[in-house]
Amino acid sequence: MKQKMKASTFQIFLFIQIAILTICFKVNAQNNPDQMENTKEIAFIMFDDYETLDVFGPAEIFGRLVDTYTLKFYSLEGGVITNRHSVPIMTEKLETITKQPEIILVPGGLGTRKEVDNTQLLNEIKKLSSESDYVLSVCTGSALLAKAGLLDGKKATSNKRAFSWVETQGADVNWDKKARWKIDGKYYTSSGVSAGMDMALGFLADRHGIDFARKVAKEIEYNWTEDKDNDNFVAE
């Protein structure tokens, strides 16, 4: 009983902290409109049962670059989204987007098994992705892109443990069972969970140079897997 109370108290504390950070971010944005105007927005498309590191790994990397990128989190209904780790995150409604985000990021997680049949979400992802400069997915997030028809005829990869399921979501996708992350035009798709961080750093390397990406990796004390074509985890 005491353990449940402690867990509940911790979740409430975590939610309050996230809410405070969200409010502070909005206040900072309002006080620094010029800075916001000069950054590129990365829109995280959230849903229940997302994978924690799929979101917070890339968020840590891109979020450090406050003069270059602005992070925003959206979901169909807005409000608090949670996952099986009981990690809540405050989101805005997708329909409230007034300015097209330059970059879309779709995480994976157990929730993708349900969301591949969510026509409304898939349509929103398709609409935003078709108008964005870049589309990134982590883990089984590529299953959502595939089901939306965005990866047809393109090279892509996904979580190696869930690869056989992901393949069924896009028969016309050129799935790569070996890659750590894959690039085809504006689409970046990564392998599972931690691979999203490698892909995010690879994205930075492509935009800002390899030394820039290595500097960011060093700042967070992360051993970056720079070889995008060879994953230690290979699908059967």
PDB file of N, CA and C in Angstrom, residues 80-118:
ATOM      1  N   VAL A  80      -2.948  15.597 -21.502  1.00  0.00           N
ATOM      2  CA  VAL A  80      -1.877  14.729 -21.019  1.00  0.00           C
ATOM      3  C   VAL A  80      -1.905  13.378 -21.724  1.00  0.00           C
ATOM      4  N   ILE A  81      -0.756  12.996 -22.259  1.00  0.00           N
ATOM      5  CA  ILE A  81      -0.557  11.679 -22.871  1.00  0.00           C
ATOM      6  C   ILE A  81       0.392  10.892 -21.962  1.00  0.00           C
ATOM      7  N   THR A  82       0.091   9.629 -21.712  1.00  0.00           N
ATOM      8  CA  THR A  82       0.952   8.815 -20.849  1.00  0.00           C
ATOM      9  C   THR A  82       1.330   7.513 -21.544  1.00  0.00           C
ATOM     10  N   ASN A  83       2.323   6.835 -20.978  1.00  0.00           N
ATOM     11  CA  ASN A  83       2.726   5.541 -21.529  1.00  0.00           C
ATOM     12  C   ASN A  83       2.825   4.493 -20.424  1.00  0.00           C
ATOM     13  N   ARG A  84       3.277   3.302 -20.783  1.00  0.00           N
ATOM     14  CA  ARG A  84       3.308   2.207 -19.815  1.00  0.00           C
ATOM     15  C   ARG A  84       4.343   2.426 -18.725  1.00  0.00           C
ATOM     16  N   HIS A  85       5.249   3.375 -18.920  1.00  0.00           N
ATOM     17  CA  HIS A  85       6.207   3.744 -17.874  1.00  0.00           C
ATOM     18  C   HIS A  85       5.629   4.802 -16.949  1.00  0.00           C
ATOM     19  N   SER A  86       4.371   5.159 -17.196  1.00  0.00           N
ATOM     20  CA  SER A  86       3.671   6.188 -16.413  1.00  0.00           C
ATOM     21  C   SER A  86       4.363   7.546 -16.525  1.00  0.00           C
ATOM     22  N   VAL A  87       4.880   7.826 -17.722  1.00  0.00           N
ATOM     23  CA  VAL A  87       5.515   9.122 -17.976  1.00  0.00           C
ATOM     24  C   VAL A  87       4.528  10.004 -18.731  1.00  0.00           C
ATOM     25  N   PRO A  88       4.005  11.050 -18.082  1.00  0.00           N
ATOM     26  CA  PRO A  88       3.025  11.924 -18.728  1.00  0.00           C
ATOM     27  C   PRO A  88       3.704  13.060 -19.484  1.00  0.00           C
ATOM     28  N   ILE A  89       3.058  13.519 -20.526  1.00  0.00           N
ATOM     29  CA  ILE A  89       3.574  14.679 -21.233  1.00  0.00           C
ATOM     30  C   ILE A  89       2.378  15.512 -21.719  1.00  0.00           C
ATOM     31  N   MET A  90       2.468  16.803 -21.527  1.00  0.00           N
ATOM     32  CA  MET A  90       1.392  17.704 -21.935  1.00  0.00           C
ATOM     33  C   MET A  90       1.479  17.982 -23.434  1.00  0.00           C
ATOM     34  N   THR A  91       0.343  17.865 -24.109  1.00  0.00           N
ATOM     35  CA  THR A  91       0.320  18.072 -25.557  1.00  0.00           C
ATOM     36  C   THR A  91      -0.730  19.106 -25.954  1.00  0.00           C
ATOM     37  N   GLU A  92      -0.568  19.629 -27.152  1.00  0.00           N
ATOM     38  CA  GLU A  92      -1.558  20.516 -27.743  1.00  0.00           C
ATOM     39  C   GLU A  92      -2.345  19.746 -28.801  1.00  0.00           C
ATOM     40  N   LYS A  93      -3.558  20.193 -29.084  1.00  0.00           N
ATOM     41  CA  LYS A  93      -4.376  19.545 -30.100  1.00  0.00           C
ATOM     42  C   LYS A  93      -3.764  19.747 -31.482  1.00  0.00           C
ATOM     43  N   LEU A  94      -3.765  18.684 -32.276  1.00  0.00           N
ATOM     44  CA  LEU A  94      -3.231  18.792 -33.631  1.00  0.00           C
ATOM     45  C   LEU A  94      -3.985  19.841 -34.443  1.00  0.00           C
ATOM     46  N   GLU A  95      -5.280  19.954 -34.195  1.00  0.00           N
ATOM     47  CA  GLU A  95      -6.076  20.894 -34.985  1.00  0.00           C
ATOM     48  C   GLU A  95      -5.767  22.358 -34.658  1.00  0.00           C
ATOM     49  N   THR A  96      -4.998  22.596 -33.592  1.00  0.00           N
ATOM     50  CA  THR A  96      -4.645  23.974 -33.227  1.00  0.00           C
ATOM     51  C   THR A  96      -3.419  24.474 -33.979  1.00  0.00           C
ATOM     52  N   ILE A  97      -2.777  23.598 -34.747  1.00  0.00           N
ATOM     53  CA  ILE A  97      -1.592  24.010 -35.496  1.00  0.00           C
ATOM     54  C   ILE A  97      -1.996  25.054 -36.539  1.00  0.00           C
ATOM     55  N   THR A  98      -1.360  26.203 -36.463  1.00  0.00           N
ATOM     56  CA  THR A  98      -1.664  27.288 -37.410  1.00  0.00           C
ATOM     57  C   THR A  98      -0.538  27.500 -38.419  1.00  0.00           C
ATOM     58  N   LYS A  99       0.675  27.167 -38.007  1.00  0.00           N
ATOM     59  CA  LYS A  99       1.829  27.296 -38.884  1.00  0.00           C
ATOM     60  C   LYS A  99       2.430  25.919 -39.103  1.00  0.00           C
ATOM     61  N   GLN A 100       2.637  25.554 -40.356  1.00  0.00           N
ATOM     62  CA  GLN A 100       3.165  24.249 -40.689  1.00  0.00           C
ATOM     63  C   GLN A 100       4.548  24.027 -40.074  1.00  0.00           C
ATOM     64  N   PRO A 101       4.699  22.986 -39.237  1.00  0.00           N
ATOM     65  CA  PRO A 101       6.021  22.683 -38.673  1.00  0.00           C
ATOM     66  C   PRO A 101       6.989  22.247 -39.769  1.00  0.00           C
ATOM     67  N   GLU A 102       8.229  22.678 -39.645  1.00  0.00           N
ATOM     68  CA  GLU A 102       9.224  22.283 -40.652  1.00  0.00           C
ATOM     69  C   GLU A 102       9.598  20.812 -40.533  1.00  0.00           C
ATOM     70  N   ILE A 103       9.554  20.289 -39.308  1.00  0.00           N
ATOM     71  CA  ILE A 103       9.994  18.917 -39.052  1.00  0.00           C
ATOM     72  C   ILE A 103       8.936  18.179 -38.239  1.00  0.00           C
ATOM     73  N   ILE A 104       8.623  16.956 -38.658  1.00  0.00           N
ATOM     74  CA  ILE A 104       7.679  16.094 -37.943  1.00  0.00           C
ATOM     75  C   ILE A 104       8.457  14.919 -37.360  1.00  0.00           C
ATOM     76  N   LEU A 105       8.165  14.561 -36.119  1.00  0.00           N
ATOM     77  CA  LEU A 105       8.787  13.375 -35.528  1.00  0.00           C
ATOM     78  C   LEU A 105       7.695  12.475 -34.964  1.00  0.00           C
ATOM     79  N   VAL A 106       7.690  11.224 -35.435  1.00  0.00           N
ATOM     80  CA  VAL A 106       6.703  10.237 -35.004  1.00  0.00           C
ATOM     81  C   VAL A 106       7.407   9.139 -34.212  1.00  0.00           C
ATOM     82  N   PRO A 107       7.151   9.027 -32.924  1.00  0.00           N
ATOM     83  CA  PRO A 107       7.779   7.988 -32.112  1.00  0.00           C
ATOM     84  C   PRO A 107       7.085   6.646 -32.307  1.00  0.00           C
ATOM     85  N   GLY A 108       7.668   5.612 -31.706  1.00  0.00           N
ATOM     86  CA  GLY A 108       7.039   4.300 -31.731  1.00  0.00           C
ATOM     87  C   GLY A 108       6.567   3.923 -30.339  1.00  0.00           C
ATOM     88  N   GLY A 109       6.423   2.634 -30.114  1.00  0.00           N
ATOM     89  CA  GLY A 109       5.949   2.142 -28.827  1.00  0.00           C
ATOM     90  C   GLY A 109       4.782   1.194 -29.016  1.00  0.00           C
ATOM     91  N   LEU A 110       4.342   0.582 -27.934  1.00  0.00           N
ATOM     92  CA  LEU A 110       3.236  -0.368 -28.021  1.00  0.00           C
ATOM     93  C   LEU A 110       1.972   0.279 -28.564  1.00  0.00           C
ATOM     94  N   GLY A 111       1.846   1.584 -28.370  1.00  0.00           N
ATOM     95  CA  GLY A 111       0.663   2.288 -28.848  1.00  0.00           C
ATOM     96  C   GLY A 111       0.483   2.253 -30.354  1.00  0.00           C
ATOM     97  N   THR A 112       1.562   2.020 -31.089  1.00  0.00           N
ATOM     98  CA  THR A 112       1.457   2.002 -32.553  1.00  0.00           C
ATOM     99  C   THR A 112       0.588   0.844 -33.034  1.00  0.00           C
ATOM    100  N   ARG A 113       0.530  -0.252 -32.237  1.00  0.00           N
ATOM    101  CA  ARG A 113      -0.298  -1.401 -32.627  1.00  0.00           C
ATOM    102  C   ARG A 113      -1.767  -1.000 -32.746  1.00  0.00           C
ATOM    103  N   LYS A 114      -2.168  -0.075 -31.920  1.00  0.00           N
ATOM    104  CA  LYS A 114      -3.538   0.424 -31.953  1.00  0.00           C
ATOM    105  C   LYS A 114      -3.692   1.557 -32.959  1.00  0.00           C
ATOM    106  N   GLU A 115      -2.707   2.442 -32.987  1.00  0.00           N
ATOM    107  CA  GLU A 115      -2.827   3.652 -33.803  1.00  0.00           C
ATOM    108  C   GLU A 115      -2.743   3.395 -35.299  1.00  0.00           C
ATOM    109  N   VAL A 116      -2.225   2.243 -35.728  1.00  0.00           N
ATOM    110  CA  VAL A 116      -2.197   1.954 -37.173  1.00  0.00           C
ATOM    111  C   VAL A 116      -3.610   1.826 -37.732  1.00  0.00           C
ATOM    112  N   ASP A 117      -4.590   1.661 -36.855  1.00  0.00           N
ATOM    113  CA  ASP A 117      -5.985   1.574 -37.283  1.00  0.00           C
ATOM    114  C   ASP A 117      -6.759   2.854 -36.962  1.00  0.00           C
ATOM    115  N   ASN A 118      -6.041   3.877 -36.529  1.00  0.00           N
ATOM    116  CA  ASN A 118      -6.658   5.158 -36.196  1.00  0.00           C
ATOM    117  C   ASN A 118      -6.602   6.054 -37.431  1.00  0.00           C
TER     118      ASN A 118
END
